[in-house]
Coordinates of C-alpha atoms in Angstrom, one line a residue:
M901 CA 56.9 -134.9 -6.2
L902 CA 58.4 -138.3 -5.6
P903 CA 61.7 -138.5 -3.6
A904 CA 64.8 -139.3 -5.6
F905 CA 65.2 -142.8 -4.1
R906 CA 61.6 -143.6 -5.1
L907 CA 62.3 -142.4 -8.7
A908 CA 65.4 -144.5 -8.9
S909 CA 63.5 -147.6 -7.8
L910 CA 61.0 -147.2 -10.7
G911 CA 61.6 -149.0 -13.9
Y912 CA 62.4 -147.1 -17.1
G913 CA 58.8 -147.4 -18.5
A914 CA 57.3 -146.2 -15.2
R915 CA 59.8 -143.2 -15.1
L916 CA 58.9 -142.3 -18.7
T917 CA 55.1 -142.4 -17.9
L918 CA 55.6 -140.3 -14.8
G919 CA 57.7 -137.8 -16.7
K920 CA 55.0 -137.4 -19.4
A921 CA 52.4 -137.0 -16.7
L922 CA 54.5 -134.2 -15.0
I923 CA 54.9 -132.5 -18.4
V924 CA 51.2 -132.6 -19.0
L925 CA 50.5 -131.2 -15.5
A926 CA 53.0 -128.4 -16.0
L927 CA 51.5 -127.5 -19.3
S928 CA 48.0 -127.5 -17.9
V929 CA 49.1 -125.2 -15.0
S930 CA 50.8 -122.9 -17.5
L931 CA 47.7 -122.7 -19.8
A932 CA 45.4 -122.0 -16.8
E933 CA 47.7 -119.2 -15.6
A934 CA 47.6 -117.7 -19.2
E935 CA 43.8 -117.7 -19.4
P936 CA 42.6 -114.1 -19.7
L937 CA 40.3 -112.7 -17.1
E938 CA 36.6 -112.7 -17.9
I939 CA 34.2 -109.8 -17.0
V940 CA 30.4 -110.2 -17.2
A941 CA 28.7 -106.9 -18.1
L942 CA 25.2 -107.2 -16.6
G943 CA 22.9 -104.4 -17.8
D944 CA 20.1 -103.2 -20.0
S945 CA 20.1 -101.6 -23.5
L946 CA 23.0 -99.3 -22.6
T947 CA 25.1 -102.4 -22.2
A948 CA 23.5 -104.4 -24.9
G949 CA 24.3 -101.9 -27.6
Y950 CA 20.7 -101.0 -28.5
G951 CA 20.3 -99.3 -31.9
L952 CA 24.0 -99.5 -32.9
P953 CA 25.8 -101.5 -35.6
E954 CA 27.5 -104.7 -34.6
G955 CA 30.8 -103.9 -33.0
Q956 CA 29.9 -100.3 -32.0
G957 CA 28.1 -101.0 -28.7
L958 CA 29.6 -100.6 -25.2
V959 CA 31.0 -104.1 -24.9
P960 CA 32.9 -104.4 -28.2
Q961 CA 34.2 -100.8 -27.9
L962 CA 35.3 -101.4 -24.3
Q963 CA 36.9 -104.7 -25.4
A964 CA 38.9 -102.8 -28.0
W965 CA 39.9 -100.1 -25.5
L966 CA 41.2 -102.7 -23.1
A967 CA 43.2 -104.3 -25.8
E968 CA 44.7 -100.9 -26.8
H969 CA 45.7 -100.5 -23.2
G970 CA 47.5 -103.9 -22.9
S971 CA 44.7 -106.0 -21.4
D972 CA 43.6 -109.3 -22.9
A973 CA 40.5 -109.5 -20.6
R974 CA 37.3 -110.8 -22.2
I975 CA 34.0 -109.1 -21.6
V976 CA 30.8 -111.1 -21.8
N977 CA 27.8 -109.0 -23.0
A978 CA 25.0 -109.8 -20.5
G979 CA 22.9 -106.7 -21.5
V980 CA 19.2 -107.1 -22.3
S981 CA 17.3 -104.2 -23.7
G982 CA 14.4 -103.2 -21.5
D983 CA 15.7 -104.9 -18.4
T984 CA 15.0 -103.4 -15.0
S985 CA 17.1 -104.2 -11.9
A986 CA 14.7 -107.0 -11.2
G987 CA 15.3 -108.5 -14.6
G988 CA 19.0 -108.3 -14.1
L989 CA 18.7 -110.1 -10.8
S990 CA 16.5 -112.8 -12.2
R991 CA 19.1 -113.8 -14.7
L992 CA 22.2 -113.3 -12.6
D993 CA 22.8 -116.9 -11.7
W994 CA 23.0 -118.1 -15.3
S995 CA 24.9 -115.0 -16.4
L996 CA 27.8 -115.9 -14.1
T997 CA 29.9 -119.0 -14.8
P998 CA 32.9 -120.6 -13.1
Q999 CA 35.0 -118.6 -15.6
T1000 CA 33.7 -115.3 -14.4
D1001 CA 36.4 -113.2 -12.6
A1002 CA 34.6 -109.8 -12.2
L1003 CA 31.2 -108.2 -12.7
I1004 CA 30.1 -104.8 -14.1
V1005 CA 26.5 -103.8 -13.2
T1006 CA 24.7 -101.2 -15.2
L1007 CA 21.1 -101.3 -14.2
G1008 CA 18.5 -98.9 -13.0
G1009 CA 17.8 -96.8 -16.1
N1010 CA 14.6 -98.6 -16.9
D1011 CA 13.6 -98.4 -13.2
L1012 CA 13.8 -94.7 -13.6
L1013 CA 11.8 -94.6 -16.9
R1014 CA 9.0 -96.6 -15.1
G1015 CA 9.2 -94.5 -12.0
L1016 CA 9.7 -97.5 -9.8
D1017 CA 10.2 -97.1 -6.1
P1018 CA 13.9 -96.5 -5.4
A1019 CA 13.6 -99.0 -2.4
T1020 CA 12.8 -101.7 -4.9
T1021 CA 15.8 -100.8 -7.1
R1022 CA 18.0 -100.7 -4.1
A1023 CA 16.9 -104.2 -2.9
N1024 CA 17.5 -105.7 -6.3
L1025 CA 21.0 -104.2 -6.7
E1026 CA 21.9 -105.2 -3.2
A1027 CA 20.9 -108.8 -4.0
I1028 CA 23.1 -108.7 -7.0
L1029 CA 26.1 -107.4 -5.0
A1030 CA 25.5 -109.9 -2.2
A1031 CA 25.6 -112.7 -4.8
A1032 CA 28.8 -111.4 -6.3
Q1033 CA 30.3 -111.1 -2.9
A1034 CA 29.4 -114.7 -2.1
R1035 CA 31.3 -115.7 -5.2
N1036 CA 34.3 -113.4 -4.3
L1037 CA 33.8 -111.4 -7.5
P1038 CA 34.9 -107.8 -7.6
V1039 CA 32.2 -105.4 -8.9
L1040 CA 32.1 -102.1 -10.8
L1041 CA 28.7 -100.6 -10.0
I1042 CA 27.6 -98.0 -12.6
G1043 CA 24.7 -95.7 -11.9
L1044 CA 22.6 -93.0 -13.5
P1045 CA 21.4 -89.8 -11.7
G1046 CA 17.7 -89.7 -10.9
P1047 CA 15.6 -87.2 -12.8
A1048 CA 14.3 -84.1 -11.2
N1049 CA 10.7 -84.5 -12.6
Y1050 CA 9.8 -87.1 -9.9
G1051 CA 10.5 -84.6 -7.2
P1052 CA 13.6 -84.0 -4.9
D1053 CA 12.8 -86.8 -2.5
Y1054 CA 12.7 -89.4 -5.3
K1055 CA 15.9 -88.1 -6.8
A1056 CA 17.7 -88.1 -3.4
S1057 CA 16.6 -91.6 -2.7
F1058 CA 17.6 -92.9 -6.1
D1059 CA 21.0 -91.1 -6.2
A1060 CA 21.9 -92.5 -2.8
I1061 CA 21.6 -96.1 -3.9
F1062 CA 24.9 -96.5 -5.8
P1063 CA 27.3 -94.9 -3.3
D1064 CA 25.6 -96.6 -0.3
L1065 CA 25.8 -100.0 -1.8
A1066 CA 29.3 -99.5 -3.1
R1067 CA 30.5 -98.7 0.4
Q1068 CA 28.5 -101.5 1.9
Y1069 CA 29.9 -104.2 -0.4
G1070 CA 33.3 -102.8 -1.2
A1071 CA 32.5 -102.3 -4.9
L1072 CA 34.0 -99.8 -7.3
M1073 CA 31.5 -97.2 -8.3
E1074 CA 30.9 -94.8 -11.2
P1075 CA 27.9 -92.6 -10.3
N1076 CA 26.9 -91.6 -13.9
F1077 CA 27.1 -93.9 -16.9
M1078 CA 26.8 -90.9 -19.2
A1079 CA 29.6 -88.8 -17.5
G1080 CA 31.9 -89.4 -20.4
L1081 CA 29.7 -87.4 -22.7
G1082 CA 30.6 -84.3 -20.8
A1083 CA 27.9 -81.6 -21.4
S1084 CA 24.6 -81.9 -19.6
D1085 CA 22.8 -79.5 -21.9
P1086 CA 20.5 -81.6 -24.2
A1087 CA 21.4 -79.4 -27.2
S1088 CA 25.1 -80.1 -26.7
L1089 CA 24.5 -83.8 -26.2
Q1090 CA 22.4 -84.2 -29.4
P1091 CA 25.4 -85.0 -31.7
L1092 CA 26.4 -87.9 -29.4
M1093 CA 22.9 -89.4 -29.0
Q1094 CA 20.6 -91.6 -31.1
A1095 CA 17.3 -90.1 -32.4
D1096 CA 15.5 -91.3 -29.2
G1097 CA 17.5 -89.0 -27.1
I1098 CA 18.1 -91.8 -24.6
H1099 CA 20.8 -94.0 -26.0
P1100 CA 24.2 -92.8 -27.1
N1101 CA 25.3 -93.3 -30.7
A1102 CA 28.6 -95.0 -31.6
E1103 CA 30.6 -91.8 -31.1
G1104 CA 28.9 -91.2 -27.8
V1105 CA 29.7 -94.8 -26.7
G1106 CA 33.3 -94.2 -27.6
K1107 CA 33.5 -91.2 -25.2
I1108 CA 31.7 -93.2 -22.5
V1109 CA 34.2 -96.0 -22.9
A1110 CA 37.2 -93.6 -22.7
H1111 CA 35.8 -92.4 -19.3
L1112 CA 34.9 -95.9 -18.0
G1113 CA 38.0 -97.7 -19.2
P1114 CA 40.3 -96.8 -16.4
R1115 CA 37.7 -97.9 -13.9
V1116 CA 37.5 -101.3 -15.7
L1117 CA 41.3 -101.6 -15.5
E1118 CA 41.0 -101.0 -11.8
L1119 CA 38.4 -103.7 -11.6
L1120 CA 40.7 -106.1 -13.5
G1121 CA 43.4 -105.3 -11.0
K1122 CA 41.2 -106.3 -8.1
A1123 CA 40.2 -109.5 -10.0
A1124 CA 43.9 -110.4 -10.6
G1125 CA 44.9 -109.7 -7.0

Protein backbone atom coordinates (compact mmCIF):
# COMPACT_ATOMS: atom_id res chain seq x y z
CA MET A 1 0.00 0.00 0.00
CA LEU A 2 1.32 3.45 -0.91
CA PRO A 3 1.77 5.93 2.00
CA ALA A 4 -0.78 8.77 2.18
CA PHE A 5 1.74 11.45 1.11
CA ARG A 6 2.64 9.40 -1.97
CA LEU A 7 -1.06 9.05 -2.88
CA ALA A 8 -1.57 12.78 -2.49
CA SER A 9 1.31 13.48 -4.85
CA LEU A 10 -0.25 11.44 -7.62
CA GLY A 11 -2.40 13.11 -10.23
CA TYR A 12 -6.13 12.42 -10.45
CA GLY A 13 -5.72 10.01 -13.40
CA ALA A 14 -2.98 8.04 -11.66
CA ARG A 15 -5.02 7.81 -8.44
CA LEU A 16 -8.02 6.59 -10.43
CA THR A 17 -5.92 3.93 -12.18
CA LEU A 18 -4.40 2.83 -8.88
CA GLY A 19 -7.83 2.66 -7.29
CA LYS A 20 -9.13 0.43 -10.06
CA ALA A 21 -6.11 -1.84 -9.74
CA LEU A 22 -6.65 -2.19 -6.00
CA ILE A 23 -10.33 -3.06 -6.55
CA VAL A 24 -9.40 -5.72 -9.12
CA LEU A 25 -6.80 -7.13 -6.72
CA ALA A 26 -9.31 -7.26 -3.87
CA LEU A 27 -11.87 -8.99 -6.07
CA SER A 28 -9.27 -11.51 -7.23
CA VAL A 29 -8.32 -12.33 -3.64
CA SER A 30 -11.99 -12.65 -2.69
CA LEU A 31 -12.71 -15.01 -5.59
CA ALA A 32 -9.66 -17.11 -4.77
CA GLU A 33 -10.78 -17.41 -1.15
CA ALA A 34 -14.26 -18.46 -2.28
CA GLU A 35 -12.97 -21.22 -4.56
CA PRO A 36 -14.28 -24.59 -3.29
CA LEU A 37 -11.83 -27.25 -2.21
CA GLU A 38 -11.05 -29.98 -4.76
CA ILE A 39 -10.54 -33.65 -3.91
CA VAL A 40 -9.12 -36.15 -6.38
CA ALA A 41 -10.55 -39.66 -5.87
CA LEU A 42 -7.88 -42.03 -7.19
CA GLY A 43 -9.13 -45.57 -7.51
CA ASP A 44 -10.41 -48.47 -9.57
CA SER A 45 -13.91 -49.60 -10.62
CA LEU A 46 -15.28 -49.02 -7.11
CA THR A 47 -14.43 -45.34 -7.54
CA ALA A 48 -15.23 -45.14 -11.24
CA GLY A 49 -18.82 -46.33 -10.76
CA TYR A 50 -18.58 -49.55 -12.77
CA GLY A 51 -21.94 -50.97 -13.88
CA LEU A 52 -23.99 -48.10 -12.48
CA PRO A 53 -26.18 -45.50 -14.21
CA GLU A 54 -24.68 -42.05 -14.57
CA GLY A 55 -24.98 -40.15 -11.33
CA GLN A 56 -25.21 -43.27 -9.15
CA GLY A 57 -21.52 -44.08 -8.70
CA LEU A 58 -19.39 -43.33 -5.67
CA VAL A 59 -18.21 -39.89 -6.74
CA PRO A 60 -21.58 -38.33 -7.69
CA GLN A 61 -23.29 -39.82 -4.65
CA LEU A 62 -20.50 -38.59 -2.38
CA GLN A 63 -20.66 -35.17 -4.04
CA ALA A 64 -24.39 -35.02 -3.27
CA TRP A 65 -23.81 -36.20 0.32
CA LEU A 66 -21.26 -33.45 0.90
CA ALA A 67 -23.63 -30.83 -0.50
CA GLU A 68 -26.37 -32.06 1.83
CA HIS A 69 -23.96 -31.61 4.72
CA GLY A 70 -23.02 -28.05 3.83
CA SER A 71 -19.83 -28.60 1.82
CA ASP A 72 -19.25 -27.15 -1.65
CA ALA A 73 -16.13 -29.26 -2.21
CA ARG A 74 -15.64 -30.68 -5.69
CA ILE A 75 -14.63 -34.31 -6.21
CA VAL A 76 -12.73 -35.33 -9.34
CA ASN A 77 -13.39 -38.91 -10.44
CA ALA A 78 -9.96 -40.43 -11.09
CA GLY A 79 -11.22 -44.00 -10.94
CA VAL A 80 -10.29 -46.42 -13.74
CA SER A 81 -11.91 -49.85 -13.87
CA GLY A 82 -9.38 -52.67 -13.68
CA ASP A 83 -6.60 -50.53 -12.26
CA THR A 84 -4.15 -52.07 -9.81
CA SER A 85 -2.14 -50.04 -7.33
CA ALA A 86 0.58 -49.87 -10.00
CA GLY A 87 -1.89 -48.39 -12.49
CA GLY A 88 -2.98 -45.75 -10.00
CA LEU A 89 0.62 -44.82 -9.30
CA SER A 90 1.41 -44.56 -13.01
CA ARG A 91 -1.24 -41.91 -13.59
CA LEU A 92 -0.92 -40.04 -10.29
CA ASP A 93 1.09 -37.12 -11.66
CA TRP A 94 -1.46 -36.18 -14.31
CA SER A 95 -4.41 -36.85 -11.99
CA LEU A 96 -3.19 -34.19 -9.56
CA THR A 97 -3.28 -30.54 -10.62
CA PRO A 98 -2.38 -27.25 -8.94
CA GLN A 99 -6.07 -27.04 -7.95
CA THR A 100 -5.99 -30.32 -6.02
CA ASP A 101 -6.42 -29.81 -2.26
CA ALA A 102 -6.77 -33.40 -1.03
CA LEU A 103 -6.58 -37.00 -2.21
CA ILE A 104 -8.70 -40.10 -1.65
CA VAL A 105 -6.94 -43.37 -2.50
CA THR A 106 -9.03 -46.50 -3.06
CA LEU A 107 -6.71 -49.03 -4.65
CA GLY A 108 -5.73 -52.62 -3.98
CA GLY A 109 -8.90 -54.50 -4.90
CA ASN A 110 -7.55 -55.64 -8.26
CA ASP A 111 -4.23 -56.53 -6.63
CA LEU A 112 -6.23 -58.93 -4.47
CA LEU A 113 -8.16 -60.38 -7.41
CA ARG A 114 -4.85 -61.10 -9.16
CA GLY A 115 -3.16 -62.44 -6.05
CA LEU A 116 -0.31 -59.94 -6.34
CA ASP A 117 2.43 -59.92 -3.73
CA PRO A 118 1.33 -57.62 -0.86
CA ALA A 119 4.86 -56.17 -0.84
CA THR A 120 4.24 -54.85 -4.35
CA THR A 121 0.92 -53.29 -3.34
CA ARG A 122 2.56 -51.72 -0.30
CA ALA A 123 5.37 -50.21 -2.39
CA ASN A 124 2.94 -48.71 -4.90
CA LEU A 125 0.65 -47.22 -2.25
CA GLU A 126 3.64 -45.88 -0.34
CA ALA A 127 4.88 -44.13 -3.49
CA ILE A 128 1.45 -42.53 -3.90
CA LEU A 129 1.39 -41.31 -0.30
CA ALA A 130 4.96 -40.02 -0.55
CA ALA A 131 4.04 -38.03 -3.66
CA ALA A 132 0.99 -36.59 -1.91
CA GLN A 133 3.09 -35.69 1.12
CA ALA A 134 5.58 -33.89 -1.14
CA ARG A 135 2.67 -31.79 -2.43
CA ASN A 136 1.35 -31.18 1.11
CA LEU A 137 -1.91 -32.94 0.23
CA PRO A 138 -3.89 -34.60 3.03
CA VAL A 139 -4.93 -38.16 2.14
CA LEU A 140 -7.78 -40.50 3.01
CA LEU A 141 -6.53 -44.06 2.41
CA ILE A 142 -9.35 -46.59 1.96
CA GLY A 143 -8.55 -50.27 2.12
CA LEU A 144 -10.14 -53.64 1.59
CA PRO A 145 -9.55 -56.67 3.84
CA GLY A 146 -7.50 -59.46 2.31
CA PRO A 147 -9.32 -62.71 1.51
CA ALA A 148 -8.74 -65.86 3.54
CA ASN A 149 -8.37 -68.11 0.50
CA TYR A 150 -4.74 -67.02 -0.11
CA GLY A 151 -3.77 -68.19 3.36
CA PRO A 152 -3.32 -66.43 6.72
CA ASP A 153 0.13 -65.04 5.95
CA TYR A 154 -1.05 -63.34 2.77
CA LYS A 155 -4.09 -61.89 4.54
CA ALA A 156 -2.04 -60.62 7.46
CA SER A 157 0.50 -59.00 5.13
CA PHE A 158 -2.16 -57.33 3.01
CA ASP A 159 -4.31 -56.14 5.92
CA ALA A 160 -1.28 -54.49 7.55
CA ILE A 161 -0.57 -52.28 4.54
CA PHE A 162 -3.22 -49.66 5.15
CA PRO A 163 -2.80 -48.94 8.89
CA ASP A 164 0.99 -49.07 8.57
CA LEU A 165 1.12 -46.54 5.74
CA ALA A 166 -1.52 -44.31 7.32
CA ARG A 167 0.60 -44.05 10.48
CA GLN A 168 3.81 -43.52 8.53
CA TYR A 169 2.43 -40.70 6.38
CA GLY A 170 -0.13 -39.19 8.75
CA ALA A 171 -3.02 -40.11 6.47
CA LEU A 172 -6.62 -40.67 7.45
CA MET A 173 -7.57 -44.31 7.03
CA GLU A 174 -10.71 -46.35 6.51
CA PRO A 175 -9.80 -50.06 6.63
CA ASN A 176 -12.74 -51.41 4.64
CA PHE A 177 -14.39 -49.70 1.67
CA MET A 178 -17.40 -52.03 2.04
CA ALA A 179 -17.91 -51.42 5.77
CA GLY A 180 -20.98 -49.29 5.15
CA LEU A 181 -22.81 -52.33 3.78
CA GLY A 182 -22.88 -53.79 7.26
CA ALA A 183 -23.43 -57.55 7.02
CA SER A 184 -20.56 -59.78 5.95
CA ASP A 185 -22.80 -62.72 5.04
CA PRO A 186 -22.95 -62.96 1.21
CA ALA A 187 -26.67 -63.77 1.29
CA SER A 188 -27.41 -60.63 3.31
CA LEU A 189 -25.25 -58.50 1.04
CA GLN A 190 -26.83 -59.72 -2.20
CA PRO A 191 -29.57 -57.03 -2.35
CA LEU A 192 -26.86 -54.36 -2.20
CA MET A 193 -24.59 -55.86 -4.85
CA GLN A 194 -24.57 -56.05 -8.63
CA ALA A 195 -24.93 -59.42 -10.31
CA ASP A 196 -21.14 -59.98 -10.31
CA GLY A 197 -21.12 -60.07 -6.52
CA ILE A 198 -18.10 -57.75 -6.46
CA HIS A 199 -19.44 -54.26 -7.12
CA PRO A 200 -22.15 -52.56 -5.05
CA ASN A 201 -25.34 -51.43 -6.74
CA ALA A 202 -26.65 -47.87 -6.41
CA GLU A 203 -28.31 -48.59 -3.06
CA GLY A 204 -25.14 -50.22 -1.80
CA VAL A 205 -23.07 -47.23 -2.89
CA GLY A 206 -25.44 -44.98 -0.97
CA LYS A 207 -24.74 -46.92 2.22
CA ILE A 208 -20.99 -46.84 1.55
CA VAL A 209 -21.16 -43.07 1.03
CA ALA A 210 -23.07 -42.58 4.27
CA HIS A 211 -20.29 -44.43 6.08
CA LEU A 212 -17.40 -42.69 4.30
CA GLY A 213 -18.90 -39.20 4.23
CA PRO A 214 -17.82 -38.14 7.74
CA ARG A 215 -14.25 -39.23 6.99
CA VAL A 216 -14.29 -37.13 3.82
CA LEU A 217 -15.49 -34.15 5.83
CA GLU A 218 -12.55 -34.79 8.17
CA LEU A 219 -10.26 -34.83 5.14
CA LEU A 220 -11.69 -31.50 3.98
CA GLY A 221 -11.05 -30.08 7.43
CA LYS A 222 -7.38 -31.02 7.12
CA ALA A 223 -7.23 -29.50 3.64
CA ALA A 224 -8.80 -26.25 4.81
CA GLY A 225 -6.50 -26.02 7.80
